[in-house]
PDB file of C-alpha atoms in Angstrom:
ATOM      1  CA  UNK A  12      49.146  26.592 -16.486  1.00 94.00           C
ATOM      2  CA  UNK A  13      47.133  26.011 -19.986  1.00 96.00           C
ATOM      3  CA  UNK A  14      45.047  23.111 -20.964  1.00 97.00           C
ATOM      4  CA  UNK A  15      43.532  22.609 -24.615  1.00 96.00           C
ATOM      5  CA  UNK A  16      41.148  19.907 -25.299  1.00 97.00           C
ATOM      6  CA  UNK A  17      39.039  18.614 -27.974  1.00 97.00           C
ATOM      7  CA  UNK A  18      36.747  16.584 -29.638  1.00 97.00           C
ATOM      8  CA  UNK A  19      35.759  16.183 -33.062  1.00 96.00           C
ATOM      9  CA  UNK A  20      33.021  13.675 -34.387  1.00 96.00           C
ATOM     10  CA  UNK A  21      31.843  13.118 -38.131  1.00 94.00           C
ATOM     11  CA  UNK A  22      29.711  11.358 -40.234  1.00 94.00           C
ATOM     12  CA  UNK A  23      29.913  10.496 -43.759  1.00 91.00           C
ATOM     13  CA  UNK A  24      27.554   9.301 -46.101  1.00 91.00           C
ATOM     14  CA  UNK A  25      28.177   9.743 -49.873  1.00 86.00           C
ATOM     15  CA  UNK A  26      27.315   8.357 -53.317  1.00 81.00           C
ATOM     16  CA  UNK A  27      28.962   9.329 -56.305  1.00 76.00           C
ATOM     17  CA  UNK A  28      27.737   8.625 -60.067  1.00 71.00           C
ATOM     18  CA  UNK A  29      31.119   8.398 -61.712  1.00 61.00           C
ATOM     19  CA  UNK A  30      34.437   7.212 -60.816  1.00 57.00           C
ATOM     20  CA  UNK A  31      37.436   7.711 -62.190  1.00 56.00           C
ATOM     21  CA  UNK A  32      36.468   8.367 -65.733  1.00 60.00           C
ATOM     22  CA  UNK A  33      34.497   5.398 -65.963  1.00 59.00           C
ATOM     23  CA  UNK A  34      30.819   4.418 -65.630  1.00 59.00           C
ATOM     24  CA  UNK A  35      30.938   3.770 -61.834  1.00 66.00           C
ATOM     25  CA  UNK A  36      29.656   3.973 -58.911  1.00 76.00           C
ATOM     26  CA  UNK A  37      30.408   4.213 -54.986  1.00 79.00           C
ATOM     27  CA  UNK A  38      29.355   4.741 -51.794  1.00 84.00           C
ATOM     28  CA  UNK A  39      31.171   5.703 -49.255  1.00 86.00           C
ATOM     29  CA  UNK A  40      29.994   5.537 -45.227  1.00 91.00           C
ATOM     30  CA  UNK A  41      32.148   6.632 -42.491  1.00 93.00           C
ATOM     31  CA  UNK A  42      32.439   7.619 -38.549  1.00 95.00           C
ATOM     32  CA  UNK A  43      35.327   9.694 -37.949  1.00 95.00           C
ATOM     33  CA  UNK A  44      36.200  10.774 -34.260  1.00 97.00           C
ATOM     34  CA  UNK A  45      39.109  12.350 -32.677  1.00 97.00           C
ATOM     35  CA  UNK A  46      40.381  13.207 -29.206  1.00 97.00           C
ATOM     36  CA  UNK A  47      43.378  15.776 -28.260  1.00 97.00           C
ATOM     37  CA  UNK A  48      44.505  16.973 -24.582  1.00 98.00           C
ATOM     38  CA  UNK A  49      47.065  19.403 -24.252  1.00 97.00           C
ATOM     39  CA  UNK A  50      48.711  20.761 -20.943  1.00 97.00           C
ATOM     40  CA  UNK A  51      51.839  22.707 -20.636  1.00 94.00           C
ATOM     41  CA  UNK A  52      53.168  24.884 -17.652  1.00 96.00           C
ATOM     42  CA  UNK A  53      54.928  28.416 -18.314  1.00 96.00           C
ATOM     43  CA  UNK A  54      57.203  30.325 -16.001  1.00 94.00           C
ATOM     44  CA  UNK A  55      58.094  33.735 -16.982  1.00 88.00           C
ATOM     45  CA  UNK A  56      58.287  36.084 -14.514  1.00 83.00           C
ATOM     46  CA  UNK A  57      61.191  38.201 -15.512  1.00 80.00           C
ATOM     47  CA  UNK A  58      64.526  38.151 -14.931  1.00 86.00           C
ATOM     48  CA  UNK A  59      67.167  36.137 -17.007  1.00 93.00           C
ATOM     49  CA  UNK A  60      65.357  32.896 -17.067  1.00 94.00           C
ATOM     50  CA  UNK A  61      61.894  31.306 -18.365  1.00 94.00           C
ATOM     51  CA  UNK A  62      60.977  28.349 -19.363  1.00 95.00           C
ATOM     52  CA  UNK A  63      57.680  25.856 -20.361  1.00 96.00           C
ATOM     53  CA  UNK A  64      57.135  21.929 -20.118  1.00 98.00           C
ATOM     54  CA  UNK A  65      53.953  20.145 -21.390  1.00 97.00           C
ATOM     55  CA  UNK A  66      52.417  16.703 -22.796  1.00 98.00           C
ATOM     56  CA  UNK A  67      50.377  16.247 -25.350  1.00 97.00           C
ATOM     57  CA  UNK A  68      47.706  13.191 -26.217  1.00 98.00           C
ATOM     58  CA  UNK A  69      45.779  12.432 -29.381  1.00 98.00           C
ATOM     59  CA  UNK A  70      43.532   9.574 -30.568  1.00 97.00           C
ATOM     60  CA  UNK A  71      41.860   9.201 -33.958  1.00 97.00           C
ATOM     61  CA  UNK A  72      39.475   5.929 -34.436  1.00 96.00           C
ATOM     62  CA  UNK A  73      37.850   5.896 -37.563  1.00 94.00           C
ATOM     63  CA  UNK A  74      35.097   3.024 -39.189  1.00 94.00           C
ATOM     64  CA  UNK A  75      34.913   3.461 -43.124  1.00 91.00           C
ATOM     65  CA  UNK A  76      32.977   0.796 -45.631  1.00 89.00           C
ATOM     66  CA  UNK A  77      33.611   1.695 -49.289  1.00 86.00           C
ATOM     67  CA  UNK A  78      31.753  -0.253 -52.157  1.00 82.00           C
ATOM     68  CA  UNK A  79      32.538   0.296 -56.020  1.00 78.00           C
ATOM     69  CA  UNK A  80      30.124  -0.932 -58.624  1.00 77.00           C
ATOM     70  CA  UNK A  81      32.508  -1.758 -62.284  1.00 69.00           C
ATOM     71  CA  UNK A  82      35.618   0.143 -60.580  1.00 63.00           C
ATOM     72  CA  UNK A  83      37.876  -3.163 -61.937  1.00 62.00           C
ATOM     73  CA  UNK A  84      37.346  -4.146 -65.597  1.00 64.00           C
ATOM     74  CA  UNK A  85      36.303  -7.808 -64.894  1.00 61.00           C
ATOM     75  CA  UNK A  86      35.344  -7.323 -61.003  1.00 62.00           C
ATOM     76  CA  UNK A  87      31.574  -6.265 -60.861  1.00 66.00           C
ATOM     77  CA  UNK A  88      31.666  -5.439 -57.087  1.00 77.00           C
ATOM     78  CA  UNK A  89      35.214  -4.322 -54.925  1.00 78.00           C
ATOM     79  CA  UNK A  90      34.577  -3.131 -51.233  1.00 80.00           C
ATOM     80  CA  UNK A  91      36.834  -1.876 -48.525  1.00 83.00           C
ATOM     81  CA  UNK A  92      36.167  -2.255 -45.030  1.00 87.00           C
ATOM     82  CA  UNK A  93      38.246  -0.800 -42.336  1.00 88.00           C
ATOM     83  CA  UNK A  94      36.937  -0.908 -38.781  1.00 88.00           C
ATOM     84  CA  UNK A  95      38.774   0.280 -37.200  1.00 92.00           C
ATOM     85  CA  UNK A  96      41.301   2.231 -37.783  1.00 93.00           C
ATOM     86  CA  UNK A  97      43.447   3.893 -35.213  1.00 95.00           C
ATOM     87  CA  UNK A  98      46.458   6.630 -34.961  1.00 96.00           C
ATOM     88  CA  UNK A  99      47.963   7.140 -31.058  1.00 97.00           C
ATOM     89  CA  UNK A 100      50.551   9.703 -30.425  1.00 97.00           C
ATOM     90  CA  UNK A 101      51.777  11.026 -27.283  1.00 98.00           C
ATOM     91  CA  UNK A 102      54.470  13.451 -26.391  1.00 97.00           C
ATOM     92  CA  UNK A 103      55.998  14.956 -23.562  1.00 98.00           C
ATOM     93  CA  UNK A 104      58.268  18.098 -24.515  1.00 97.00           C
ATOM     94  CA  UNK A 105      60.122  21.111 -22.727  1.00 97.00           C
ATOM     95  CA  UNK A 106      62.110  24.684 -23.382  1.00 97.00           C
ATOM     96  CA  UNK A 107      64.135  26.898 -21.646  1.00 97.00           C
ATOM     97  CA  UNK A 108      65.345  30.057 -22.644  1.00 97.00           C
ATOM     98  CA  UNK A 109      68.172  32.299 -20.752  1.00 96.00           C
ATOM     99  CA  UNK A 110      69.399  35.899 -21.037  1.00 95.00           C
ATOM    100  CA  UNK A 111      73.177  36.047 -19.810  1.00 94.00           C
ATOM    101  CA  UNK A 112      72.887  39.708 -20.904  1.00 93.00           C
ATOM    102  CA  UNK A 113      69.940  41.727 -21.588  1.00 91.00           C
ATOM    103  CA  UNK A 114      70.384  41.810 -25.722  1.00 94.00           C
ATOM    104  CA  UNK A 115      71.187  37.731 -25.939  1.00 96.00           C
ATOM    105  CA  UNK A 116      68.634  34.597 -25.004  1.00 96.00           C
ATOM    106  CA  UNK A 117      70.172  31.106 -25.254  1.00 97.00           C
ATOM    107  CA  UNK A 118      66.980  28.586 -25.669  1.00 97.00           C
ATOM    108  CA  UNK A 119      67.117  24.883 -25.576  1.00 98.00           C
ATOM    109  CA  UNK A 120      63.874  22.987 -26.178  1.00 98.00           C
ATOM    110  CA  UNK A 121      63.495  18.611 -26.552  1.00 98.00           C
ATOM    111  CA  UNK A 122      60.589  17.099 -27.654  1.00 98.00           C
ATOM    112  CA  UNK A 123      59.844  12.962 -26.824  1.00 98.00           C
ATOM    113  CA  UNK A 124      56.939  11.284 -29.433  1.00 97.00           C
ATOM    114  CA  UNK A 125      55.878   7.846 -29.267  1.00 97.00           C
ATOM    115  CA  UNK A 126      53.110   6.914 -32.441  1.00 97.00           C
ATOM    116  CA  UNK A 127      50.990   3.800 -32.762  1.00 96.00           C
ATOM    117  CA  UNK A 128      49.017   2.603 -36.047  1.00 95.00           C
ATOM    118  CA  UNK A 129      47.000  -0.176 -36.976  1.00 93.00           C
ATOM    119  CA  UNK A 130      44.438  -1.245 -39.263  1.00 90.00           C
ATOM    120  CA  UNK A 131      41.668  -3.696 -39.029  1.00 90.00           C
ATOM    121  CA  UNK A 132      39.283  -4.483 -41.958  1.00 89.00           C
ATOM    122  CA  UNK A 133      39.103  -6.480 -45.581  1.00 88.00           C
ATOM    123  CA  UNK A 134      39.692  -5.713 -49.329  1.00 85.00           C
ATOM    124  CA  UNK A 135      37.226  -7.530 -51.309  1.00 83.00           C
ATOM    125  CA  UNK A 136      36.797  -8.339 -54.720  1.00 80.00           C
ATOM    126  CA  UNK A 137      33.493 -10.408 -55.525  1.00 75.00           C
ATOM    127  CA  UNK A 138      31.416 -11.047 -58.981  1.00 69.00           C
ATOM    128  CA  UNK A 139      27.965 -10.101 -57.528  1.00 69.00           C
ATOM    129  CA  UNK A 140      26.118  -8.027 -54.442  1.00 66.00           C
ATOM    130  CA  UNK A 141      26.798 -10.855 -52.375  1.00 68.00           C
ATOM    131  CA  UNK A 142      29.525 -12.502 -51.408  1.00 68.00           C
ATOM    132  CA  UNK A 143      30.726 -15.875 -52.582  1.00 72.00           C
ATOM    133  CA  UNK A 144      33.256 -17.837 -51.130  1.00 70.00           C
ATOM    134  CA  UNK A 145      33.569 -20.052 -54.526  1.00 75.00           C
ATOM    135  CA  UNK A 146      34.563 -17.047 -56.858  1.00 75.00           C
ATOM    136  CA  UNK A 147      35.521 -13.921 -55.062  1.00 76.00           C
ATOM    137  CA  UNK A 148      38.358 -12.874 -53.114  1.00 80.00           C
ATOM    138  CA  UNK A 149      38.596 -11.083 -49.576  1.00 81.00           C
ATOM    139  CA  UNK A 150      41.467 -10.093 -48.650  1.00 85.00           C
ATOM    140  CA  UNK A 151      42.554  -8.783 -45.027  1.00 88.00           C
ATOM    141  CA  UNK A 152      44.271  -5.498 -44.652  1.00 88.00           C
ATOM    142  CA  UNK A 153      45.936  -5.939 -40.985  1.00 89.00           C
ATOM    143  CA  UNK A 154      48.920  -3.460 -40.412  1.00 89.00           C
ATOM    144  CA  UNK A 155      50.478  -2.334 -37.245  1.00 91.00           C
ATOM    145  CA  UNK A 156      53.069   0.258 -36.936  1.00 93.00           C
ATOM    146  CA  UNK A 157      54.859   2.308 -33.923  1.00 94.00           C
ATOM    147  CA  UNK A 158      58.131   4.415 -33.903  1.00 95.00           C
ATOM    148  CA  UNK A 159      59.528   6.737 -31.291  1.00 96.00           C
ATOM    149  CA  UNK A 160      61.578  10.300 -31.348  1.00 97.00           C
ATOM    150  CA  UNK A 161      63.625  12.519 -29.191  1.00 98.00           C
ATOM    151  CA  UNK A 162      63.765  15.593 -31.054  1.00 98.00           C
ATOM    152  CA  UNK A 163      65.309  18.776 -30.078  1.00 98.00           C
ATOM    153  CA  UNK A 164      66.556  22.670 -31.308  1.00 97.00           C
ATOM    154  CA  UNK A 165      69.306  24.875 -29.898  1.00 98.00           C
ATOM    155  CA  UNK A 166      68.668  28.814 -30.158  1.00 97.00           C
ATOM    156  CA  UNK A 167      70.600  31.682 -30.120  1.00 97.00           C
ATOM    157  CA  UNK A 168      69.421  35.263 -30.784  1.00 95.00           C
ATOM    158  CA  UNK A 169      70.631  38.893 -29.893  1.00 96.00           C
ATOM    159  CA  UNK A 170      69.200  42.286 -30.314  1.00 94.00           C
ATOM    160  CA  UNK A 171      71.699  44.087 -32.098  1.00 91.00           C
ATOM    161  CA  UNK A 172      69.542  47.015 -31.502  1.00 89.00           C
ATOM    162  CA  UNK A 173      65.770  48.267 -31.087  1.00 85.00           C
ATOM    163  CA  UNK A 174      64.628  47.358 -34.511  1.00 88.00           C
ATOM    164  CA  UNK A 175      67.618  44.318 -35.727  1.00 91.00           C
ATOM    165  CA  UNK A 176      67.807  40.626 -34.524  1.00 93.00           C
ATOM    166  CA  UNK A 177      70.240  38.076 -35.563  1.00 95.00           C
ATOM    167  CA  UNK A 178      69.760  34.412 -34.799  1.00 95.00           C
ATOM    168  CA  UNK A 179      71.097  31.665 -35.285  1.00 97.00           C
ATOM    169  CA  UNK A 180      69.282  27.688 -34.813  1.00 97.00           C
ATOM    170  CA  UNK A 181      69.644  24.185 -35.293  1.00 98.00           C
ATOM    171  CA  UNK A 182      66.628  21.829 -34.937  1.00 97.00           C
ATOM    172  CA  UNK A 183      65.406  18.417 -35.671  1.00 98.00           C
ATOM    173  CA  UNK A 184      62.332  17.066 -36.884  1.00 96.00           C
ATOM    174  CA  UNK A 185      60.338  13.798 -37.212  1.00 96.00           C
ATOM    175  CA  UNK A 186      56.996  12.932 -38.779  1.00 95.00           C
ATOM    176  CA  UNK A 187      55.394   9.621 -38.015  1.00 95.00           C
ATOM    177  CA  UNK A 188      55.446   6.360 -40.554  1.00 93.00           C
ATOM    178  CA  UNK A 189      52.559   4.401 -41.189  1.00 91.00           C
ATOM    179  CA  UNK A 190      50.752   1.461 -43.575  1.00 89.00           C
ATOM    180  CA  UNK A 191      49.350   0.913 -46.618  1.00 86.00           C
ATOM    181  CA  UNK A 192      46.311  -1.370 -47.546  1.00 84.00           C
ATOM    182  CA  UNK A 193      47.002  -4.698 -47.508  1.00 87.00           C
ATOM    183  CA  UNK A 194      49.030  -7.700 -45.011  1.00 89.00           C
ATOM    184  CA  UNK A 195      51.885  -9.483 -43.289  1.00 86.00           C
ATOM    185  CA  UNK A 196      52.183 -12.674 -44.790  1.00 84.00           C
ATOM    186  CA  UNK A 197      50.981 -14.993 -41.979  1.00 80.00           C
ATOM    187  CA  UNK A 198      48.463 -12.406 -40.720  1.00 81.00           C
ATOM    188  CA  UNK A 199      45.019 -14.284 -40.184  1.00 82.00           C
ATOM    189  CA  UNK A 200      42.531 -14.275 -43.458  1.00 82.00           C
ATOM    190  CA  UNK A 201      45.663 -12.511 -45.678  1.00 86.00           C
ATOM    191  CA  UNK A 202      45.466 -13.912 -49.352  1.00 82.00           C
ATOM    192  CA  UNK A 203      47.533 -11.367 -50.923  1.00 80.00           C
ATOM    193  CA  UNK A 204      50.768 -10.760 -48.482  1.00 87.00           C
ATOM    194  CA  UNK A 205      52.823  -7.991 -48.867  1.00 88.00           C
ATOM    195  CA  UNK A 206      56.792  -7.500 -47.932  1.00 90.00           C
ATOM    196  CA  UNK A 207      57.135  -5.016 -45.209  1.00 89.00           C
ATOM    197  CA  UNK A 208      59.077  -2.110 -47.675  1.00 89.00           C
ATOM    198  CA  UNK A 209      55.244  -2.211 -49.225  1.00 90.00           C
ATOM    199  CA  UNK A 210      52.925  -2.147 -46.646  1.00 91.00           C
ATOM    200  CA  UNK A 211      54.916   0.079 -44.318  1.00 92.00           C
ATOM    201  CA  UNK A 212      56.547   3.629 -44.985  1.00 92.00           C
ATOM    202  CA  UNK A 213      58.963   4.334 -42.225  1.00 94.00           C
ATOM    203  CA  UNK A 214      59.213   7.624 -40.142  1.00 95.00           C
ATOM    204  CA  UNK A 215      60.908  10.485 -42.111  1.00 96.00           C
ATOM    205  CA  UNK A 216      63.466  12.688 -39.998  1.00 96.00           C
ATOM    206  CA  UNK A 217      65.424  16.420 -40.886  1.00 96.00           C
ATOM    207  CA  UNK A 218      67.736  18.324 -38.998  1.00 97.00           C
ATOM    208  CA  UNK A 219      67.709  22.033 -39.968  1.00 97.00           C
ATOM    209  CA  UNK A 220      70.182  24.759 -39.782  1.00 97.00           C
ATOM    210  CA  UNK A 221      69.356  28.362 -39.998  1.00 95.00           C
ATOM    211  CA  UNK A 222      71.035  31.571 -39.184  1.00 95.00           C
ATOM    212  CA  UNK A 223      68.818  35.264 -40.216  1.00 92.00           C
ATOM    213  CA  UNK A 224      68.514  39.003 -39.369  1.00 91.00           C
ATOM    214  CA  UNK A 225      65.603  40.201 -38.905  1.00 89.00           C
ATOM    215  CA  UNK A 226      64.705  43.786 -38.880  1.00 87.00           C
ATOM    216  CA  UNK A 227      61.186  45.847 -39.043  1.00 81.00           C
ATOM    217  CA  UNK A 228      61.422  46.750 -42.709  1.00 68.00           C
ATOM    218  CA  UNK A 229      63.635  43.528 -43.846  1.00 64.00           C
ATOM    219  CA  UNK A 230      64.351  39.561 -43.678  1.00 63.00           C
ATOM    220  CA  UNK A 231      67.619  37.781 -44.562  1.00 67.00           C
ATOM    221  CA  UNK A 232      67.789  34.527 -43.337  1.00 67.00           C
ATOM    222  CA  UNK A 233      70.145  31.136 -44.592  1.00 69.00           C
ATOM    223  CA  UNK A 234      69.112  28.057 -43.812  1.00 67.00           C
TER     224      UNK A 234
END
C-alpha cells in the first residue's frame, strides 16, 4: 500500500511598470493553495497475475485581484477580481496485468474522473480609483462547469527474446473542460452575458492506437 500527499501554498504580490507595449501599469495580488491525496494498493507477488487499484483527490482554491492603470484606451482603471476560484477532480482507477505464458502479459487498466469548476468574482471597468456606479461598469464573471470520464487501455506485449519486445495498445484519454471570464445570462450582477460555446470549452477526448518493438539498441513503434 502507497499513499502520496501534498500541499502547496503561495503568495503573490507583483507590480509591473509596463503592459503590453503601452504605458501601463498593474498589480497583481494572489493566494494560491492546493491539496492532492493519492492511495493505491499493489499486488505482485509472482506468478502469472498482478494487479493495482487506487483513488486519487485534488483541490485547487485560488483568490486573485488584478488592477490595470490605462490598459483600455478610454478606460483609466479595469480590475479583475476572482475569489474564489476552484478546480475539484477525483478519480478512482485500476490495472491488471496477466502472463498466460512466461514471454506474454495481457494488461487491462480503467480509469473513472469526475471534475468540478467554478468561478466567483467581477470584471470591472471604471473612469477613476474609485468606483462609480453612474459611469463605470462591473461586470460578474460566474461560471460553473463539471464533466465525467471512464477511460481505459488494453495491453499486449511479448518478449520475443532477452533483449526484443513487441507490443501492441489501445488507450483512451480525457482532459477536463472549463470557463472563460465572463457570465450566464441571468446569472446575478451579469451585464455582459455570454452564450455557453463562449464561456465554456468542453472536455477534449483521444483514443490512441500503438503497436512497437522495442529492443536495447533500437525503437520502432506506429501509432
Amino acid at each position: 500500500m502507497t499513499y502520496l500527499g501534498s500541499y502547496r501554498g503561495f503568495r503573490e504580490d507583483a507590480l509591473t511598470a509596463a503592459f503590453a507595449g503601452r504605458s501601463a501599469e498593474s498589480v497583481r495580488r494572489g493566494h494560491y493553495r492546493q491539496l492532492s491525496q493519492e492511495l493505491w494498493l499493489a499486488y505482485n507477488e509472482g506468478g502469472p497475475f498482478r494487479f493495482q487499484t487506487g483513488s486519487y483527490f485534488f483541490l485547487e482554491k485560488t483568490k486573485l485581484t488584478a488592477a490595470f492603470l490605462n490598459l483600455l484606451p478610454g478606460v483609466p482603471f479595469a480590475g479583475f477580481v476572482d475569489n474564489p476560484t476552484k478546480s475539484l477532480s477525483i478519480g478512482i482507477f485500476g490495472e491488471a496485468t496477466y502472463s498466460p505464458l512466461e514471454a506474454l502479459r495481457l494488461t487491462i487498466g480503467a480509469r473513472y474522473t469526475d471534475d468540478r469548476k467554478s468561478r466567483v468574482g467581477t470584471t470591472t471597468r471604471q473612469q477613476a480609483p474609485i468606483f462609480n456606479s453612474a459611469t463605470d461598469i462591473a461586470s460578474a464573471n460566474d461560471a460553473r462547469t463539471s464533466s465525467n470520464k471512464l477511460t481505459w487501455r488494453a495491453v499486449a506485449d511479448y518478449d520475443l527474446n532477452s533483449r526484443s519486445l513487441l507490443y501492441a495498445s489501445i488507450s483512451t484519454g480525457y482532459k477536463s473542460g472549463g470557463g472563460n471570464n465572463g457570465c450566464d445570462a441571468g446569472a446575478p450582477g451579469c451585464l455582459a452575458p455570454l452564450a455557453p460555446s463562449a464561456l465554456y470549452y468542453e472536455p477534449e477526448t483521444l483514443t490512441s492506437y500503438e503497436v512497437g518493438l522495442k529492443t536495447n539498441s533500437l525503437m520502432i513503434a506506429f501509432g
